[in-house]
Coordinates of C-alpha atoms in Angstrom, one line a residue:
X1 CA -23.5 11.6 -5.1
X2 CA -22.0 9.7 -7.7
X3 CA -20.1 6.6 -6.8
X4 CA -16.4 8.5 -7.4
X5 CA -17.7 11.1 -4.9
X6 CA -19.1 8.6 -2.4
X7 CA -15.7 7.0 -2.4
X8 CA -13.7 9.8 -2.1
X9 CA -16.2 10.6 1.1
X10 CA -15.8 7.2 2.6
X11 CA -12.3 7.5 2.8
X12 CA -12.3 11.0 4.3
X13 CA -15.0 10.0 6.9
X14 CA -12.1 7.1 7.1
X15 CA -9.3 9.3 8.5
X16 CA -7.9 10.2 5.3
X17 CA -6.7 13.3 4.3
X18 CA -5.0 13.5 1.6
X19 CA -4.5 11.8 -2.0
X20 CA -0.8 11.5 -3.8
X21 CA -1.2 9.9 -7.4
X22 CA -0.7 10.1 -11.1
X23 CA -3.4 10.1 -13.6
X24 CA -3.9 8.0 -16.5
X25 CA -6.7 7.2 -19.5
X26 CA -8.4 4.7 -17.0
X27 CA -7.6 7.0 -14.2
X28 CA -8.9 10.2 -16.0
X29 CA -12.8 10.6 -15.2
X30 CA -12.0 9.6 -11.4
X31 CA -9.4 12.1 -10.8
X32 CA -11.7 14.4 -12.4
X33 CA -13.9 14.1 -9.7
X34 CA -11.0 14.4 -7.2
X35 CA -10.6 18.0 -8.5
X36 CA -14.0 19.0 -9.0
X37 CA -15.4 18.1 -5.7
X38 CA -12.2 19.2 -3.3
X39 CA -13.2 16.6 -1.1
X40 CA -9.3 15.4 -0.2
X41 CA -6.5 17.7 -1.4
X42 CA -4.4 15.9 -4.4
X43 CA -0.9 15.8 -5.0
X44 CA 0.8 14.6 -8.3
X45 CA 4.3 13.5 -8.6
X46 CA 6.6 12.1 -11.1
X47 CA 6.4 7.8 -11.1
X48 CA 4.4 5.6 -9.2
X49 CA 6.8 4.2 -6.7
X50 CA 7.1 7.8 -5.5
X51 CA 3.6 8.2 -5.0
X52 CA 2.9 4.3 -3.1
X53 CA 5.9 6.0 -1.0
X54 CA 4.6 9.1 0.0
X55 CA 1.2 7.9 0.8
X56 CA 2.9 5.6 3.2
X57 CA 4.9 7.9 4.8
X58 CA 1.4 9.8 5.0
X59 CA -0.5 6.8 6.5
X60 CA 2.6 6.2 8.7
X61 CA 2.7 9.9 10.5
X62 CA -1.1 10.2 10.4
X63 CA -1.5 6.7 12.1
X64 CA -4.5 6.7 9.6
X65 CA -5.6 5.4 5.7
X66 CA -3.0 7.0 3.0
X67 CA -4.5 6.9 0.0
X68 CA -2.5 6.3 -3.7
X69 CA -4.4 6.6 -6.8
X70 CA -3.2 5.2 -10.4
X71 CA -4.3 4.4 -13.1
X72 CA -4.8 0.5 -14.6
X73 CA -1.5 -1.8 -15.6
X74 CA 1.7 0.5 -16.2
X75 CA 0.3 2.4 -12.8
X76 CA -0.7 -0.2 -10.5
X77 CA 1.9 -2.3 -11.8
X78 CA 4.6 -0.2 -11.4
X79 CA 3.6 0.4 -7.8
X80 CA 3.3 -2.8 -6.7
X81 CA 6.7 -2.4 -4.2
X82 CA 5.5 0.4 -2.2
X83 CA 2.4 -1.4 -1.8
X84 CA 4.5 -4.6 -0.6
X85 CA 6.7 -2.6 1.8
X86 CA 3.4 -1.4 3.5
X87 CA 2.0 -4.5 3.4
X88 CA 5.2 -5.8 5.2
X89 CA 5.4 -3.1 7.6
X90 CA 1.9 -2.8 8.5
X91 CA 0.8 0.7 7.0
X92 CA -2.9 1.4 6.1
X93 CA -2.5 2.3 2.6
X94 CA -5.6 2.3 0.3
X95 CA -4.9 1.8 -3.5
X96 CA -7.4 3.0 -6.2
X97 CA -7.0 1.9 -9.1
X98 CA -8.9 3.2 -12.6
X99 CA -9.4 0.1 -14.7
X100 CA -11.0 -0.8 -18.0
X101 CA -14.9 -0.3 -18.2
X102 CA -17.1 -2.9 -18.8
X103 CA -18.4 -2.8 -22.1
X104 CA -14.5 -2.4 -23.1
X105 CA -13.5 -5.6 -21.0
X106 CA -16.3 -7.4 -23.2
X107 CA -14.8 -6.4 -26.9
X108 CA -12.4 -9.3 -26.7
X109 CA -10.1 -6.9 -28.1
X110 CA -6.4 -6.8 -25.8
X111 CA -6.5 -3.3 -23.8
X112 CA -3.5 -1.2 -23.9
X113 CA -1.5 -2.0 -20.3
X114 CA -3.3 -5.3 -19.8
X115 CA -0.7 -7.8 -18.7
X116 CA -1.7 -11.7 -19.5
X117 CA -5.4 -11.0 -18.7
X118 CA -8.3 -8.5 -17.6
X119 CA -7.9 -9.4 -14.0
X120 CA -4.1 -10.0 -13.8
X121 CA -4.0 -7.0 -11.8
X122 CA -6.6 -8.1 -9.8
X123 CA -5.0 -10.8 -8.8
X124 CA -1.4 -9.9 -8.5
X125 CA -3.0 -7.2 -5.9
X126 CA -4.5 -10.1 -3.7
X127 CA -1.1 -11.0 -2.4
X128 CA -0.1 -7.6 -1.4
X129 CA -3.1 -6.2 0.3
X130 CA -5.2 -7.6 2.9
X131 CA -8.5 -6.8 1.0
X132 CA -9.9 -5.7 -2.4
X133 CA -13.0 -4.6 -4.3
X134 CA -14.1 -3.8 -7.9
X135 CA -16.7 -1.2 -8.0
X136 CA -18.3 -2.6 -10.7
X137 CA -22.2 -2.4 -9.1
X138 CA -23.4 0.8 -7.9
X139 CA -25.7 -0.8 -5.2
X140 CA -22.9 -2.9 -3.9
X141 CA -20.3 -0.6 -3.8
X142 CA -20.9 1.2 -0.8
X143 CA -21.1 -2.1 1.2
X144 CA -18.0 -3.1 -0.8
X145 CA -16.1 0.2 0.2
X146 CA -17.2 0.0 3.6
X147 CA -15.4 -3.3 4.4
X148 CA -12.2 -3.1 2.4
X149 CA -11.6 0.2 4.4
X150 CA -12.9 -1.2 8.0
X151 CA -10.2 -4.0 6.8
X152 CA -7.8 -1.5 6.3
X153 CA -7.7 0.0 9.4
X154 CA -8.5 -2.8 11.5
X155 CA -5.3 -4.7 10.2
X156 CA -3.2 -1.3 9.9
X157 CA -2.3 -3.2 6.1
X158 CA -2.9 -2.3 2.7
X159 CA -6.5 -2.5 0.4
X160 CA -7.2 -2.2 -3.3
X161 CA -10.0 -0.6 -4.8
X162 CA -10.7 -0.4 -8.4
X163 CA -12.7 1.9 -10.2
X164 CA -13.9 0.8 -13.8
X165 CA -14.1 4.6 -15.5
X166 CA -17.7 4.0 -16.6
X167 CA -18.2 3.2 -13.3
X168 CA -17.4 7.0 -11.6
X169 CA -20.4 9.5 -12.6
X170 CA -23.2 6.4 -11.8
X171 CA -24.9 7.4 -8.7
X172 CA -24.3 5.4 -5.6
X173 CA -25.3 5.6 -1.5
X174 CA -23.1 7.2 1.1
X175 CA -21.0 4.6 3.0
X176 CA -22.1 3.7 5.9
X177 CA -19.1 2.8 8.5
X178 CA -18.6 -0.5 9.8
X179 CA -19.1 -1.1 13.2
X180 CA -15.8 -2.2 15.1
X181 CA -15.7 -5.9 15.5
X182 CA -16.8 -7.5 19.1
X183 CA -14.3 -7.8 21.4
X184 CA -14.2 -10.7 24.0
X185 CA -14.0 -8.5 26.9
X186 CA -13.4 -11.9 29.5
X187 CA -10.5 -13.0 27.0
X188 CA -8.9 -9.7 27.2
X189 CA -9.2 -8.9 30.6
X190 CA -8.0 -13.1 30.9
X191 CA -4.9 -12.2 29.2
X192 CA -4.4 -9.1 30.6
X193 CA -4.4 -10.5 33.9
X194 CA -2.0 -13.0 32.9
X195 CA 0.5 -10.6 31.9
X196 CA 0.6 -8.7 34.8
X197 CA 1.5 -11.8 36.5
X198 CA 3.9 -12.6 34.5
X199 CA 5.9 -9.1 34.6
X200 CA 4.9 -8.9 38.7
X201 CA 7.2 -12.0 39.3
X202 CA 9.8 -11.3 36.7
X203 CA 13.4 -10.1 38.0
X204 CA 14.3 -7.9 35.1
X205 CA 11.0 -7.0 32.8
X206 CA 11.3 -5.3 29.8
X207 CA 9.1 -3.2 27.2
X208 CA 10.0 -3.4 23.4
X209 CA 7.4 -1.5 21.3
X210 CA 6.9 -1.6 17.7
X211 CA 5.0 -0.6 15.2
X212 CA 2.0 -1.5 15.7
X213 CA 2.0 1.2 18.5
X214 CA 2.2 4.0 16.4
X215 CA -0.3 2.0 13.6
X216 CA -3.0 2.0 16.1
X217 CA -2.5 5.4 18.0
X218 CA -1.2 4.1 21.2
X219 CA 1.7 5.8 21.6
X220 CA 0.7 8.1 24.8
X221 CA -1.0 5.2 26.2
X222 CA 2.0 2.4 26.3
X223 CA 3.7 5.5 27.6
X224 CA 1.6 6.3 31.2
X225 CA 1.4 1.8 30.6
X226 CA 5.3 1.6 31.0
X227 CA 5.8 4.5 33.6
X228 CA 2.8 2.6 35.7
X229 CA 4.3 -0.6 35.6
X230 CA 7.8 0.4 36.1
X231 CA 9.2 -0.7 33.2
X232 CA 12.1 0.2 31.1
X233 CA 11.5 1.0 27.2
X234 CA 13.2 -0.2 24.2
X235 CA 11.8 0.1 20.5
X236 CA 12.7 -2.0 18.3
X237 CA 14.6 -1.2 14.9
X238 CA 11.4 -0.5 12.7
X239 CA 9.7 1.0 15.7
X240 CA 12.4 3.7 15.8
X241 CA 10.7 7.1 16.4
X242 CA 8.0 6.0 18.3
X243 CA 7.2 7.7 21.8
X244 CA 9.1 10.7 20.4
X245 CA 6.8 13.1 22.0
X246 CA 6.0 11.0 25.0
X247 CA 6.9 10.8 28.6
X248 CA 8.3 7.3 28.8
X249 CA 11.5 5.7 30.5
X250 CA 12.5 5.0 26.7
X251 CA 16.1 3.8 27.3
X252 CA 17.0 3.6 23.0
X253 CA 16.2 1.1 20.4
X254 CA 17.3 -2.8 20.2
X255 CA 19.4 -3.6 17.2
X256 CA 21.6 -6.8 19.2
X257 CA 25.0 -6.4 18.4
X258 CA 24.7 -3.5 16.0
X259 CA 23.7 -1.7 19.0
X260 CA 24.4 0.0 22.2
X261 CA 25.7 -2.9 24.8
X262 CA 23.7 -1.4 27.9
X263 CA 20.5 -1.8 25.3
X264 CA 21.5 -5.3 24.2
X265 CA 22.1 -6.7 27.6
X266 CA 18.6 -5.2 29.1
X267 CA 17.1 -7.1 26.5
X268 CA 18.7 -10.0 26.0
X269 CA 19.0 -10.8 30.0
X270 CA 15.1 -9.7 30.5
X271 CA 13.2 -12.6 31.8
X272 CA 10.2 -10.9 31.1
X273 CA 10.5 -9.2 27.4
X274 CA 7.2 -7.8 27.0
X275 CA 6.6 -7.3 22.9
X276 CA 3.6 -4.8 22.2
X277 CA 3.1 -4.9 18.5
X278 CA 6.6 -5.7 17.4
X279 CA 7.3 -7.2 13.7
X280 CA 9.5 -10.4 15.1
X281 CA 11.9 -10.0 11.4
X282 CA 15.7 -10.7 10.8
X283 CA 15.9 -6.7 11.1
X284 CA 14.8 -6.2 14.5
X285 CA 16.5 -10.0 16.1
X286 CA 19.0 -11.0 13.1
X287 CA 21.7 -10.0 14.9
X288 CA 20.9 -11.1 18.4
X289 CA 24.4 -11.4 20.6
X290 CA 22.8 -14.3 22.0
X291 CA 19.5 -15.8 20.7
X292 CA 16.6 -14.9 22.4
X293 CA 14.3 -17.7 23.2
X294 CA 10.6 -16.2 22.2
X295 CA 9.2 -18.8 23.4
X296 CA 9.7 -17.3 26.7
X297 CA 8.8 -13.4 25.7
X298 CA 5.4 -12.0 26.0
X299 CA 3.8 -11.3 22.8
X300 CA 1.2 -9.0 22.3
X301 CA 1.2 -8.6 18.4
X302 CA -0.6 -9.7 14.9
X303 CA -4.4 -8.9 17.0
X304 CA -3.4 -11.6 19.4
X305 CA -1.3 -12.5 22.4
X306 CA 0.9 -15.0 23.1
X307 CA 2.8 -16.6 26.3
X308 CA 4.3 -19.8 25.4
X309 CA 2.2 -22.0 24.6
X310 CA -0.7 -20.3 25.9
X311 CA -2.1 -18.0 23.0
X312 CA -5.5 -15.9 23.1
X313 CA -6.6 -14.9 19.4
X314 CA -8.2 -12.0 18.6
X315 CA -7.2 -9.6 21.2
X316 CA -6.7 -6.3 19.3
X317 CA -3.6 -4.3 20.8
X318 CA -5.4 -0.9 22.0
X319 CA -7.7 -3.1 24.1
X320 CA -5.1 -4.9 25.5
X321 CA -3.4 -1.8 26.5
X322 CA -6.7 -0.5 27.8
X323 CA -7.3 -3.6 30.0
X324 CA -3.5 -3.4 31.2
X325 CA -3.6 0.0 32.1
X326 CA -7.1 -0.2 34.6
X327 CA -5.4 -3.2 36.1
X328 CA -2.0 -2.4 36.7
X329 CA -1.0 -1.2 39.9
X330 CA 1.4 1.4 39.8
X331 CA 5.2 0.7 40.6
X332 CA 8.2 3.1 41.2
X333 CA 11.2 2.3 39.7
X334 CA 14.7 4.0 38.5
X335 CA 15.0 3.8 34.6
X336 CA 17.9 3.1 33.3
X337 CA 19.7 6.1 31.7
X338 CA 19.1 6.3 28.0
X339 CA 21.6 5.8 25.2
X340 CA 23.7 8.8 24.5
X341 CA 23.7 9.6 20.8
X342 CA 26.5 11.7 19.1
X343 CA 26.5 15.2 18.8
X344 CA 29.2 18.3 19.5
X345 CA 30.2 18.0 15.9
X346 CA 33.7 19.7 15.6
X347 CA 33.4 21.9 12.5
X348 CA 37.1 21.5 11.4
X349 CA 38.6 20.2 8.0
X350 CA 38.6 16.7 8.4
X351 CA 36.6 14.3 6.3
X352 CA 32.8 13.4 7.0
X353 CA 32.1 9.9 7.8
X354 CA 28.3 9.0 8.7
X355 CA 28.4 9.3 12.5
X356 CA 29.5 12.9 12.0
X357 CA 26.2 13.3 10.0
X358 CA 24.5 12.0 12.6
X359 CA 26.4 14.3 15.3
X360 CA 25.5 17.3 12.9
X361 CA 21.7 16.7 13.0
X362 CA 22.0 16.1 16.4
X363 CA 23.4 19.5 16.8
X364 CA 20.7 20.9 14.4
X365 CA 18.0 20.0 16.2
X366 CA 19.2 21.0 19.7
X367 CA 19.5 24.6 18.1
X368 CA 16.0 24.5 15.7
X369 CA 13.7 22.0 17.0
X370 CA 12.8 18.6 16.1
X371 CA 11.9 17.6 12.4
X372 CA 10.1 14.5 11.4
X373 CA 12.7 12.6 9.3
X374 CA 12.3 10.1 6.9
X375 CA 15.4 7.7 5.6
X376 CA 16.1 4.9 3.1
X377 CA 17.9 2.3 3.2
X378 CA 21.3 1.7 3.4
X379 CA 23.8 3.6 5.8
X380 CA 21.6 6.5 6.1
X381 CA 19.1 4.4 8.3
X382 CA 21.9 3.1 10.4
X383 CA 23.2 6.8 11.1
X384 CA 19.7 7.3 11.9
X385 CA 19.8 5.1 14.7
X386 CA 22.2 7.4 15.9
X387 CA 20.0 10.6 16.0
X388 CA 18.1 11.5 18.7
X389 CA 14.6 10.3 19.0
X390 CA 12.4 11.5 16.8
X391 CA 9.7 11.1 14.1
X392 CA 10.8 8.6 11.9
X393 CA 9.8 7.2 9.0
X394 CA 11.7 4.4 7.4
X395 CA 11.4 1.0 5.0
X396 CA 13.3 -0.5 8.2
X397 CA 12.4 -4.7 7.6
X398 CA 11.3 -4.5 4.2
X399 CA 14.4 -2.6 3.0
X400 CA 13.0 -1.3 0.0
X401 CA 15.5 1.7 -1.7
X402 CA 14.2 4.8 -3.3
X403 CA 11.8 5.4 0.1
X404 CA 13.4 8.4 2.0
X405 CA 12.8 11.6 -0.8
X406 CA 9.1 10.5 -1.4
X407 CA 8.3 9.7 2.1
X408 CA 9.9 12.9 3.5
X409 CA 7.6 15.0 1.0
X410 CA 4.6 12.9 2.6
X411 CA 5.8 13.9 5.8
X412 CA 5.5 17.6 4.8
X413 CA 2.3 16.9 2.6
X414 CA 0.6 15.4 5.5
X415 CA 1.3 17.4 8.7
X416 CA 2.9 21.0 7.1
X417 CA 6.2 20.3 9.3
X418 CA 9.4 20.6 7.4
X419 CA 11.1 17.0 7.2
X420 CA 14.5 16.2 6.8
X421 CA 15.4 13.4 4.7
X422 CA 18.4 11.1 5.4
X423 CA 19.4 9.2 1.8
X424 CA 22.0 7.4 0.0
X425 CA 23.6 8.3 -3.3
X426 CA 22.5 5.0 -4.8
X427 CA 18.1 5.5 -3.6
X428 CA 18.4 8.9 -4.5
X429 CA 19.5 8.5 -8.2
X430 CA 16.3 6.0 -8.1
X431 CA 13.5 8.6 -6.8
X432 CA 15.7 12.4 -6.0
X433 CA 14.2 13.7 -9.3
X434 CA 11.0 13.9 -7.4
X435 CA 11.8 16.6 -5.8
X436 CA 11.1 18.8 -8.6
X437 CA 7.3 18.6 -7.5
X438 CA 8.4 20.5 -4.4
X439 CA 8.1 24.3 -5.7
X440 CA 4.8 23.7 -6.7
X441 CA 3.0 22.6 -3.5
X442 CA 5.4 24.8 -1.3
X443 CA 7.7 22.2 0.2
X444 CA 10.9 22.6 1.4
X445 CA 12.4 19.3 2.9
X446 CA 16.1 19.8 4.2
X447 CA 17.7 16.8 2.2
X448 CA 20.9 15.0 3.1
X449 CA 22.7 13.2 0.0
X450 CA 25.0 10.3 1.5
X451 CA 27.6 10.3 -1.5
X452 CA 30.3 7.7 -1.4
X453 CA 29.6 6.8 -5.4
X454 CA 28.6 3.4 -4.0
X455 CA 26.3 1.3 -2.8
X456 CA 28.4 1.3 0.2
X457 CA 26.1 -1.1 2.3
X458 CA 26.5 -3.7 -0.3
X459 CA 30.1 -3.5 -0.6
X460 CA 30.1 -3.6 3.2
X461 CA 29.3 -7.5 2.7
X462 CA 30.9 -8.1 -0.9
X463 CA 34.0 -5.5 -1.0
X464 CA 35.1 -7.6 -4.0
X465 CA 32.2 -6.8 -6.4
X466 CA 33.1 -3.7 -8.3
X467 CA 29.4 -3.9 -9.7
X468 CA 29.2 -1.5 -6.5
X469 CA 30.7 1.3 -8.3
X470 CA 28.0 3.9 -8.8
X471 CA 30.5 6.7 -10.1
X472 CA 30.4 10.7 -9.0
X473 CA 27.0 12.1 -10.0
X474 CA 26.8 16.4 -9.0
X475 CA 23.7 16.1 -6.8
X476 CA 23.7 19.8 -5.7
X477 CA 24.2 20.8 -9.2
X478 CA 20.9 18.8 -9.8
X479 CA 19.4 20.6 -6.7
X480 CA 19.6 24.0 -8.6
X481 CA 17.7 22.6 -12.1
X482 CA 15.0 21.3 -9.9
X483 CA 13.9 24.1 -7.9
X484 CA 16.1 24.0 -4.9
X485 CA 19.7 24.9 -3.3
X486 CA 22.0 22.5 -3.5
X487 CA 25.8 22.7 -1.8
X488 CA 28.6 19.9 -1.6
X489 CA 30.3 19.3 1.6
X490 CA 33.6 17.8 2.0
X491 CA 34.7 18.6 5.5
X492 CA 33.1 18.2 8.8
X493 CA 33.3 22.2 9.3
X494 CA 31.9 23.0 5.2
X495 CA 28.7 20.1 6.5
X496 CA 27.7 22.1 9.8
X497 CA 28.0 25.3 7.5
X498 CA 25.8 24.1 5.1
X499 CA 23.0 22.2 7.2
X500 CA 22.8 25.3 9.3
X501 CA 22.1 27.7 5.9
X502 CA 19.4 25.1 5.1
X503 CA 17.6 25.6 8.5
X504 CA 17.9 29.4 7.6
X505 CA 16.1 29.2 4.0
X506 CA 12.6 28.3 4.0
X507 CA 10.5 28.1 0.6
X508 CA 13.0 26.0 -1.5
X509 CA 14.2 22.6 -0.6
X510 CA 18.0 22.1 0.8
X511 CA 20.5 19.7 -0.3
X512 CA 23.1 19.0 1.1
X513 CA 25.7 16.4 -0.6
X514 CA 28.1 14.9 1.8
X515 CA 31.1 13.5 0.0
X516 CA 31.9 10.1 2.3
X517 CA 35.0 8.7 1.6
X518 CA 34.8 5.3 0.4
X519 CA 35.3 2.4 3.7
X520 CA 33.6 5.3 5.9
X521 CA 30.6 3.6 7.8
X522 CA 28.7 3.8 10.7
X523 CA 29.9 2.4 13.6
X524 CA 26.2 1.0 13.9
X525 CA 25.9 -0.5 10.3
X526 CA 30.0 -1.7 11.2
X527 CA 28.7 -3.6 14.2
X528 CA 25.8 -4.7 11.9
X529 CA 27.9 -6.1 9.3
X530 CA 30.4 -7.7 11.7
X531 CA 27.3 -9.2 13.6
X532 CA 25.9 -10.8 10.2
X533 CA 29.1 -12.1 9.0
X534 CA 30.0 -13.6 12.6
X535 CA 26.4 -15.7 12.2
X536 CA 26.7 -16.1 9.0
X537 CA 30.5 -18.0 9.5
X538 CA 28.4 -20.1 12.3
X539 CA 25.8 -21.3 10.6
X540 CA 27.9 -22.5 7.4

C-alpha cells in the first residue's frame, strides 16, 4: 500500500466511514487516492466550515472518528471553527490536511496559502486538537497514525494529520491499532464503590448525563444503570438527544431557569447530582435559579471522577459505568413524570411564533416517525428544547452559527435517515447555499428557515442595536435554484400545510420558511434571556 492508502485504511479499521472535504493543489494527489481505492465513500461540498460541520455531525451520530479533509492554508485555515466547536464539545473529528512537499518547503521561495511560516498551520492546529502528526517519514507514519487516532478516540476530541503531497504514493506499513490504555481496575471499582455509597444514603439522587455518554457509546448502558439504581434522568443542555431510543426514566433536559420548574427543582434540590460525562459550561449551569454547589455533586467526567475533594484520575467513563452496573443493587422506584413538550398545533390563521414550530414538529413526528435533527444556534436550538426527545445534533456550549444545514446533511450522509434541520435566518444565509450539494448525493433533509430578518437572539439582549437588522431575504425562492422545494409560511395553519407536504416528497430537499414576527421568541430562550439579565443585574 502506499502511505495515502494505509491512512485511509487506518481510519476505516478506526470506525470511520465516511470522508466530507474539498480538494485543493496540496490536497490533489491524496484525494486521488480517496477515489481510486473506494476505501471510505467521499463527499464534496461548497466551503470548509460546511465540511468541519458535517464531519462532526457524522462523528457525533456515529459515536465514532469523522473525518474532514482539506487542502493546506486557505483550507485548513478556513476550517479552523468547526474544528474548535468539536474540540469544545468533545467530538472525534480527524483533520487531514495536504500540505506543501518537502523539496518545495526547502526552495526558500513563500508558497501560495502559507500564512507567516511553513508550519503556522501546524501550530495554530495544536491548540484546537488534542494530537497531531506530519507524515513526512514513511516508516514512522504508521506508528504516527496509529497514536493520533488511538488519541482521538480515547479523548472523543479532535486530531490533525497532514499529508505532504510527495508524501502520498511512497509505500508505507499497515497500521497496527493501539492497544487500549491499562485501566486500574482497584481504582475503578474504589470509586465505584464510593458512588454507590454516596447515591444509597442520598434523600433525593439525581442522574444528569451528557455528552460524553453518547461520545463513548454508553447510551443503553447508563440507561439499565439509572433504571437499576432508581434514579431519575435529566440531560443536560448539550446532551439533549441522548437516550432517545432508550428505556430510561429520562424526566427532560436541565436548562435552570430557562427550563421546566419540575426539572429545575429535581436538580437543584438533589443532594446527590450524579454527573456522568457532563461539559460543566455557562450553557448547561449559567442560568442556575439557585447556584449549585459542585463541590457537593458527583462527577464522573474529563476520564476522571470526582467527589469533593476526593478525586480518582484516570478512570475512563465506560468502565466506570461497567463497574457501577455489576455493583449496584437494583432499586424500585416511581419516576417522576417527564416534561410535557408542545404539540396539538391549531392550523388556523394566526401568526407563527417559535413554540408553534416546535408544536408542529411535535405533531410531525407523532404522525411520521422520528428524524434525527440537527439545529444552530440561536432560537432554533431553544425551540428544540421544546421537541420531543430525539436525535440531536447541535453546537449547544460552543454556540458556533452556520452548524445546523451542514450538520443535518451529515446526519443523512452518515446513517441514510432523512434529518430535519431546525435554523435561523441569520446561520442560514452563512452556510444554506450548501444545500445545493444535496441533488447529487440523493439527500433530502426537511429544512426549517426561522425568518424574523434578524438576529433575533441578539436583539433579545440588545433591542437597541439596529446592527440586528438582517432585512427580508426569499429563502424558498432560493430553495427552487438549488435543487429543492421551497414554500413560505405565514400562518400557523399555511406551516402545518407545508411541513406535512415535505414529509410527503422524498428525493429533493424541503424548505420551509417561517415568517416570525419580530419580538416572537420562545418561551424557553424568554426564560433564558430573563435568567441572564437577572444575573447579570446581580453581579454588576
Amino acid at each position: 500500500m502506499n502511505l495515502a492508502q494505509t491512512l485511509l485504511a487506518a481510519l476505516r479499521d478506526h470506525g470511520a466511514r465516511e470522508i466530507f472535504g474539498i480538494p485543493g493543489d496540496f490536497a490533489l494527489p491524496f484525494f486521488r487516492e480517496i477515489e481510486r481505492s473506494r476505501i471510505l465513500p467521499l463527499y464534496t461540498l461548497s466551503h470548509e466550515p460546511a465540511v468541519g460541520f458535517a464531519a462532526d455531525a457524522a462523528a457525533r451520530i456515529h459515536s465514532s472518528l469523522g473525518v474532514a479533509a482539506v487542502t493546506y492554508g486557505a483550507g485548513a485555515l478556513n476550517m479552523t471553527n468547526p474544528v474548535a466547536a468539536a474540540y469544545a464539545e468533545k467530538s472525534p473529528l480527524v483533520v487531514i490536511s495536504g500540505a506543501p512537499g518537502k523539496g518545495e518547503a526547502a526552495t526558500g521561495l513563500l508558497l501560495h496559502h502559507q500564512a507567516k511560516t511553513i508550519d503556522s498551520q501546524f501550530e495554530i492546529y495544536r491548540h484546537i486538537t488534542c494530537d497531531q502528526t506530519r507524515l513526512d517519514d514513511a516508516a514512522r507514519a504508521p506508528a504516527d497514525i496509529a497514536r493520533v487516532l488511538a488519541r482521538c478516540r480515547r479523548e472523543s476530541r479532535p486530531v490533525y494529520i497532514e499529508v505532504p503531497r510527495d508524501m502520498v504514493a511512497v509505500a508505507a506499513a499497515p497500521v497496527v491499532p493501539l492497544a487500549p490504555p491499562a485501566v486500574d481496575a482497584e481504582q475503578v471499582e474504589a470509586a465505584a464503590a464510593e458512588i454507590l455509597e454516596r447515591l444509597g444514603r442520598a434523600r433525593s439522587p439525581v442522574m444528569m448525563v451528557g455528552v460524553e455518554v453518547r461520545r463513548f457509546g454508553l447510551e443503553d448502558k447508563v440507561a439499565r444503570l439509572a433504571r437499576r439504581l432508581g434514579l431519575p434522568v435529566v440531560t443536560s443542555m448539550l446532551g439533549r438527544g441522548l437516550l432517545a431510543h432508550a428505556d430510561a426514566p429520562l424526566v427532560g433536559t436541565y436548562l435552570g431557569v430557562a427550563g421546566a420548574p419540575e426539572v429545575t427543582e429535581l436538580v437543584e434540590g438533589s443532594d446527590a447530582l450524579l454527573l456522568l460525562g457532563v461539559i460543566v459550561s455557562d450553557t448547561n449551569f449559567g442560568v442556575s435559579a439557585r447556584r449549585i454547589d459542585f463541590r457537593a455533586t458527583i462527577q464522573a467526567l474529563d476520564g476522571r471522577v470526582a467527589l469533593g475533594h476526593h478525586v480518582y484520575p484516570e478512570v475512563p467513563l465506560g468502565a466506570l459505568v461497567d463497574a457501577l452496573l455489576a455493583r449496584a443493587a437494583p432499586r424500585a422506584f416511581a419516576p417522576p413524570a417527564p416534561a410535557a413538550y408542545p404539540r396539538g398545533l391549531a392550523a388556523d390563521d394566526a401568526p407563527i411564533r417559535p413554540t408553534d414550530i416546535a408544536a408542529a414538529v411535535n405533531d410531525l413526528m407523532a404522525k411520521h416517525g422520528r428524524m434525527p435533527i440537527a439545529a444552530d444556534v440561536g432560537d432554533c436550538l431553544f425551540t428544540a428544547m421544546d421537541v420531543d426527545h430525539t436525535e440531536l445534533t447541535a453546537p449547544g456550549y460552543y454556540a458556533t452559527m452556520g452548524y445546523g444545514v451542514p450538520a443535518g446533511l451529515g446526519l443523512q450522509a452518515a446513517t441514510g435517515k432523512r434529518s430535519l434541520v431546525l435554523v435561523g435566518d441569520g446561520a442560514f444565509q452563512m452556510t444554506g447555499l450548501e444545500l445545493g450539494n444535496a441533488r447529487r448525493y440523493g439527500w433530502d433533509p426537511i429544512v426549517v428557515v426561522f425568518n424574523n430578518a434578524s438576529w433575533e437572539m441578539l436583539r433579545a439582549f440588545q433591542p437597541e442595536s439596529a446592527f440586528n437588522d438582517l432585512g427580508e431575504w426569499d429563502f424558498a425562492a432560493v430553495a427552487r435554484a438549488l435543487g429543492g422545494d421551497g414554500v413560505r409560511a405565514r400562518t400557523r395553519g399555511e406551516l402545518a400545510a407545508a411541513l406535512e407536504r415535505a414529509a410527503a416528497t422524498r428525493g429533493r430537499f424541503q424548505l420551509v420558511e417561517a415568517m416570525i414576527p419580530r419580538g416572537a421568541l420562545s418561551r424557553t430562550l424568554a426564560r433564558f434571556v430573563d435568567g441572564v439579565k437577572r444575573l447579570s443585574a446581580k453581579g454588576s
